[in-house]
Amino acid sequence: MAYSDDEYVQDVSSDEGDSHLRPRGGHIAARSANQNNRAAAWEVSRTWDDLPTNPDGTIRVEALEANKRKRTLKDTTPLQRGIIRHLILILDLSSAMLEKDLRPTRYLLTIRYASEFVTEFFEQNPISQLGIIGMRDGLAVRVSEMSGNPADHISRLQTLREQEPKGHASLQNALDMGRAALFHAPSHGTRELLLILGSLLSSDPGDIHSTITSLVSSHIVCTVIGLAAQVAICRTLVSRTNPSTPASSAYSVALHEQHFRELAPS
């Protein structure tokens, strides 16, 4: 049997052997081709399925135009919108801040919200500059220098907790100091003053209207948040330094704690 088997194998010609192998190789090639075709079919992007159509099956041309217009107006370079801001935060540190109509007091709540404002300001404006000025005893005191380090501003604000508010606020002195701090700010950035005022009066050494005129000529924009009631000179300040903004938007009075927090722009 062994010899007959050998002879049977030897009798098979090379051509016949190749013919026996070809069908199997052909099946493998066909199976591979079918798999490739199925993979290619899954990779086809059926973009026509995304076309907006009417109930009768026609394409909604107005929707296509709206999508095209949306893509055209999309800002692909968001950095060009970024504006370097230079802002001075002016805080009322006078005896009027001892009132407890805002819990625990106007003074402590203002320090807390000012710290939160500094954090949010630098989160949204990481390359901007900020400084803090206080009004106490009829003078303007520098709480922190103009810088881009939020930790420094927050630490200086926390030191105010150890001090008691006293005396009268001086709006003119604070505006003059804020204008001097923003004097060297480059023209490609903004110049802003944000004033938080709890007092209803201001102890000024001169004509505050001339100071407002200087702010206008220096292109400094002022925003005021009141904690007691609206003051006429503050309304004049925001209307003259914000000619394109309604005074009601640039000067608001906090009604309660949550409203106070919402008024602080970042």
Short mmCIF file of C-alpha atoms in Angstrom, two decimals:
data_model
loop_
_atom_site.label_atom_id
_atom_site.label_comp_id
_atom_site.label_asym_id
_atom_site.label_seq_id
_atom_site.Cartn_x
_atom_site.Cartn_y
_atom_site.Cartn_z
CA MET A 1 0.00 0.00 0.00
CA ALA A 2 2.83 2.34 0.74
CA TYR A 3 4.33 1.85 -2.74
CA SER A 4 0.98 2.30 -4.48
CA ASP A 5 0.44 5.51 -2.60
CA ASP A 6 3.81 6.80 -3.67
CA GLU A 7 3.12 5.90 -7.25
CA TYR A 8 -0.25 7.65 -7.11
CA VAL A 9 1.34 10.81 -5.87
CA GLN A 10 4.08 10.66 -8.41
CA ASP A 11 1.57 10.12 -11.23
CA VAL A 12 0.01 13.48 -10.53
CA SER A 13 1.55 15.99 -12.90
CA SER A 14 2.74 19.41 -11.83
CA ASP A 15 0.02 21.07 -13.91
CA GLU A 16 -2.66 18.98 -12.25
CA GLY A 17 -1.21 19.77 -8.84
CA ASP A 18 -1.33 23.45 -9.59
CA SER A 19 -4.90 23.09 -10.77
CA HIS A 20 -5.81 21.47 -7.45
CA LEU A 21 -4.28 24.38 -5.55
CA ARG A 22 -5.69 27.17 -7.64
CA PRO A 23 -9.32 26.88 -6.53
CA ARG A 24 -8.35 27.14 -2.89
CA GLY A 25 -6.16 30.20 -3.52
CA GLY A 26 -8.95 31.71 -5.60
CA HIS A 27 -11.39 31.32 -2.70
CA ILE A 28 -8.97 33.07 -0.37
CA ALA A 29 -8.47 35.94 -2.80
CA ALA A 30 -12.23 36.27 -3.38
CA ARG A 31 -12.92 36.25 0.35
CA SER A 32 -10.28 38.96 0.92
CA ALA A 33 -11.76 41.06 -1.88
CA ASN A 34 -15.26 40.74 -0.40
CA GLN A 35 -13.98 41.82 3.03
CA ASN A 36 -12.26 44.84 1.49
CA ASN A 37 -15.42 45.75 -0.39
CA ARG A 38 -17.50 45.50 2.78
CA ALA A 39 -14.98 47.64 4.70
CA ALA A 40 -15.00 50.20 1.92
CA ALA A 41 -18.80 50.22 1.97
CA TRP A 42 -18.79 51.06 5.69
CA GLU A 43 -16.29 53.86 5.10
CA VAL A 44 -18.47 55.60 2.52
CA SER A 45 -19.75 58.90 3.88
CA ARG A 46 -23.43 59.19 3.11
CA THR A 47 -23.47 62.98 3.03
CA TRP A 48 -26.76 63.03 1.13
CA ASP A 49 -28.50 61.70 4.25
CA ASP A 50 -27.64 64.96 6.07
CA LEU A 51 -29.25 67.22 3.51
CA PRO A 52 -32.32 69.06 4.85
CA THR A 53 -35.38 68.06 2.85
CA ASN A 54 -38.99 69.13 2.62
CA PRO A 55 -41.86 66.70 3.28
CA ASP A 56 -42.17 66.10 -0.48
CA GLY A 57 -38.51 65.05 -0.70
CA THR A 58 -37.08 68.20 -2.28
CA ILE A 59 -33.95 69.82 -0.84
CA ARG A 60 -34.46 72.86 1.37
CA VAL A 61 -32.30 75.46 -0.33
CA GLU A 62 -32.79 78.08 2.38
CA ALA A 63 -31.39 75.71 5.01
CA LEU A 64 -28.31 75.09 2.88
CA GLU A 65 -27.79 78.82 2.47
CA ALA A 66 -28.17 79.34 6.22
CA ASN A 67 -25.56 76.66 6.96
CA LYS A 68 -23.19 78.15 4.43
CA ARG A 69 -23.62 81.61 5.92
CA LYS A 70 -23.01 80.20 9.42
CA ARG A 71 -19.77 78.55 8.29
CA THR A 72 -18.66 81.77 6.58
CA LEU A 73 -19.26 83.88 9.68
CA LYS A 74 -17.62 81.37 12.00
CA ASP A 75 -14.52 82.85 13.61
CA THR A 76 -11.66 80.46 12.89
CA THR A 77 -9.10 82.64 14.71
CA PRO A 78 -10.55 83.31 18.17
CA LEU A 79 -7.34 84.99 19.35
CA GLN A 80 -8.02 88.04 17.21
CA ARG A 81 -10.99 88.80 19.45
CA GLY A 82 -8.85 88.93 22.55
CA ILE A 83 -8.32 92.38 23.99
CA ILE A 84 -5.76 93.07 26.68
CA ARG A 85 -7.64 94.75 29.50
CA HIS A 86 -6.18 97.16 32.04
CA LEU A 87 -8.57 97.55 34.94
CA ILE A 88 -8.44 99.38 38.25
CA LEU A 89 -10.81 98.12 40.94
CA ILE A 90 -11.78 100.91 43.35
CA LEU A 91 -13.24 99.81 46.70
CA ASP A 92 -15.06 101.92 49.24
CA LEU A 93 -13.30 101.46 52.60
CA SER A 94 -15.17 104.25 54.38
CA SER A 95 -17.35 103.97 57.49
CA ALA A 96 -20.42 103.59 55.28
CA MET A 97 -19.27 100.03 54.58
CA LEU A 98 -20.01 99.05 58.21
CA GLU A 99 -23.72 98.84 57.41
CA LYS A 100 -25.24 95.35 57.73
CA ASP A 101 -27.91 95.56 55.06
CA LEU A 102 -25.68 93.15 53.15
CA ARG A 103 -24.60 90.22 55.32
CA PRO A 104 -22.35 89.99 57.21
CA THR A 105 -21.43 93.62 56.41
CA ARG A 106 -20.98 95.60 53.24
CA TYR A 107 -17.27 95.69 53.92
CA LEU A 108 -16.68 91.95 54.41
CA LEU A 109 -18.99 90.98 51.57
CA THR A 110 -17.22 93.39 49.22
CA ILE A 111 -13.83 91.89 50.07
CA ARG A 112 -15.18 88.40 49.46
CA TYR A 113 -16.77 89.26 46.12
CA ALA A 114 -13.72 91.29 45.09
CA SER A 115 -11.52 88.21 45.61
CA GLU A 116 -13.88 86.11 43.50
CA PHE A 117 -13.94 88.82 40.86
CA VAL A 118 -10.13 88.83 40.62
CA THR A 119 -10.09 85.05 40.10
CA GLU A 120 -12.73 85.15 37.37
CA PHE A 121 -11.15 88.18 35.72
CA PHE A 122 -7.83 86.42 35.16
CA GLU A 123 -9.52 83.18 34.13
CA GLN A 124 -11.23 85.02 31.29
CA ASN A 125 -8.44 87.55 30.65
CA PRO A 126 -5.19 85.70 31.40
CA ILE A 127 -2.84 88.29 29.85
CA SER A 128 -4.57 91.37 31.26
CA GLN A 129 -3.53 93.66 34.09
CA LEU A 130 -5.39 94.67 37.24
CA GLY A 131 -4.82 96.96 40.21
CA ILE A 132 -6.81 97.77 43.36
CA ILE A 133 -7.37 101.14 45.04
CA GLY A 134 -9.26 101.90 48.26
CA MET A 135 -11.03 105.00 49.55
CA ARG A 136 -10.58 105.71 53.27
CA ASP A 137 -10.39 108.84 55.48
CA GLY A 138 -10.90 111.15 52.51
CA LEU A 139 -7.84 109.69 50.76
CA ALA A 140 -7.10 107.16 48.05
CA VAL A 141 -4.90 104.27 49.19
CA ARG A 142 -3.19 101.78 46.90
CA VAL A 143 -4.14 98.24 47.88
CA SER A 144 -2.20 96.45 45.12
CA GLU A 145 -0.09 97.56 42.19
CA MET A 146 -1.07 96.97 38.59
CA SER A 147 0.01 93.43 37.71
CA GLY A 148 -1.12 90.17 36.17
CA ASN A 149 -0.67 88.04 39.29
CA PRO A 150 -4.08 87.18 40.81
CA ALA A 151 -2.54 85.58 43.90
CA ASP A 152 -0.91 88.88 44.83
CA HIS A 153 -4.18 90.79 44.53
CA ILE A 154 -6.13 88.24 46.54
CA SER A 155 -3.55 88.19 49.33
CA ARG A 156 -3.64 91.98 49.56
CA LEU A 157 -7.43 91.90 49.70
CA GLN A 158 -7.31 89.42 52.57
CA THR A 159 -5.15 91.82 54.59
CA LEU A 160 -8.03 94.31 54.46
CA ARG A 161 -10.02 92.01 56.74
CA GLU A 162 -7.71 92.98 59.58
CA GLN A 163 -8.51 96.68 59.11
CA GLU A 164 -11.65 98.59 59.95
CA PRO A 165 -13.35 100.88 57.42
CA LYS A 166 -13.39 104.48 58.59
CA GLY A 167 -13.77 108.08 57.47
CA HIS A 168 -15.33 109.32 54.26
CA ALA A 169 -14.83 108.20 50.70
CA SER A 170 -13.08 110.52 48.23
CA LEU A 171 -14.25 109.77 44.73
CA GLN A 172 -12.07 112.43 43.11
CA ASN A 173 -8.85 111.24 44.75
CA ALA A 174 -9.58 107.64 43.77
CA LEU A 175 -10.34 108.59 40.15
CA ASP A 176 -7.16 110.64 39.92
CA MET A 177 -5.07 107.77 41.26
CA GLY A 178 -6.78 105.32 38.92
CA ARG A 179 -6.15 107.59 35.95
CA ALA A 180 -2.47 107.87 36.89
CA ALA A 181 -2.19 104.07 37.15
CA LEU A 182 -3.68 103.66 33.66
CA PHE A 183 -1.67 106.49 32.11
CA HIS A 184 1.02 104.20 30.68
CA ALA A 185 -1.37 101.46 29.54
CA PRO A 186 -0.81 100.76 25.80
CA SER A 187 -3.40 101.97 23.34
CA HIS A 188 -4.12 98.46 21.99
CA GLY A 189 -5.76 97.50 25.31
CA THR A 190 -8.69 98.84 27.28
CA ARG A 191 -8.56 101.26 30.19
CA GLU A 192 -11.25 100.60 32.76
CA LEU A 193 -12.26 101.70 36.24
CA LEU A 194 -14.68 99.58 38.27
CA LEU A 195 -15.96 101.40 41.33
CA ILE A 196 -17.81 99.75 44.23
CA LEU A 197 -19.35 102.53 46.29
CA GLY A 198 -21.33 102.22 49.51
CA SER A 199 -21.20 105.87 50.55
CA LEU A 200 -23.75 108.49 49.55
CA LEU A 201 -21.26 111.35 49.73
CA SER A 202 -17.74 112.11 48.57
CA SER A 203 -15.14 114.28 50.31
CA ASP A 204 -13.28 115.82 47.37
CA PRO A 205 -10.48 118.41 47.43
CA GLY A 206 -11.46 120.10 44.16
CA ASP A 207 -13.78 120.07 41.17
CA ILE A 208 -14.61 116.47 40.38
CA HIS A 209 -16.06 117.45 37.00
CA SER A 210 -12.60 118.39 35.78
CA THR A 211 -11.41 114.94 36.83
CA ILE A 212 -14.23 113.35 34.81
CA THR A 213 -13.20 115.44 31.81
CA SER A 214 -9.64 114.14 32.17
CA LEU A 215 -10.94 110.56 32.25
CA VAL A 216 -12.86 111.16 29.03
CA SER A 217 -9.79 112.59 27.30
CA SER A 218 -7.76 109.57 28.46
CA HIS A 219 -10.36 107.16 27.02
CA ILE A 220 -11.02 105.53 30.38
CA VAL A 221 -14.31 103.70 30.75
CA CYS A 222 -15.94 103.75 34.20
CA THR A 223 -18.46 101.34 35.70
CA VAL A 224 -20.09 101.83 39.11
CA ILE A 225 -21.80 99.38 41.46
CA GLY A 226 -23.69 101.12 44.26
CA LEU A 227 -24.52 99.46 47.57
CA ALA A 228 -26.89 102.10 48.98
CA ALA A 229 -28.60 104.27 46.36
CA GLN A 230 -27.80 106.05 43.12
CA VAL A 231 -25.61 109.14 43.42
CA ALA A 232 -25.93 111.89 40.83
CA ILE A 233 -22.19 112.36 40.31
CA CYS A 234 -21.73 108.63 39.64
CA ARG A 235 -24.43 108.73 37.00
CA THR A 236 -22.66 111.67 35.38
CA LEU A 237 -19.38 109.76 35.55
CA VAL A 238 -20.67 106.67 33.72
CA SER A 239 -22.70 108.63 31.15
CA ARG A 240 -19.70 110.73 30.12
CA THR A 241 -17.15 107.90 30.04
CA ASN A 242 -19.57 105.42 28.40
CA PRO A 243 -21.18 107.49 25.62
CA SER A 244 -22.30 104.42 23.68
CA THR A 245 -23.67 102.53 26.71
CA PRO A 246 -26.89 103.36 28.59
CA ALA A 247 -26.24 104.70 32.06
CA SER A 248 -28.51 102.02 33.51
CA SER A 249 -26.11 99.35 32.22
CA ALA A 250 -22.94 101.01 33.51
CA TYR A 251 -24.35 102.07 36.90
CA SER A 252 -26.38 99.65 39.00
CA VAL A 253 -27.35 99.39 42.64
CA ALA A 254 -27.23 96.02 44.40
CA LEU A 255 -30.57 94.97 45.86
CA HIS A 256 -29.27 92.00 47.84
CA GLU A 257 -26.23 89.76 48.17
CA GLN A 258 -26.88 87.61 45.11
CA HIS A 259 -27.68 90.65 42.99
CA PHE A 260 -24.42 92.23 44.13
CA ARG A 261 -22.51 89.15 42.98
CA GLU A 262 -24.22 89.17 39.58
CA LEU A 263 -23.46 92.84 38.94
CA ALA A 264 -19.69 92.44 39.02
CA PRO A 265 -18.58 92.17 35.38
CA SER A 266 -15.64 89.89 34.54
#
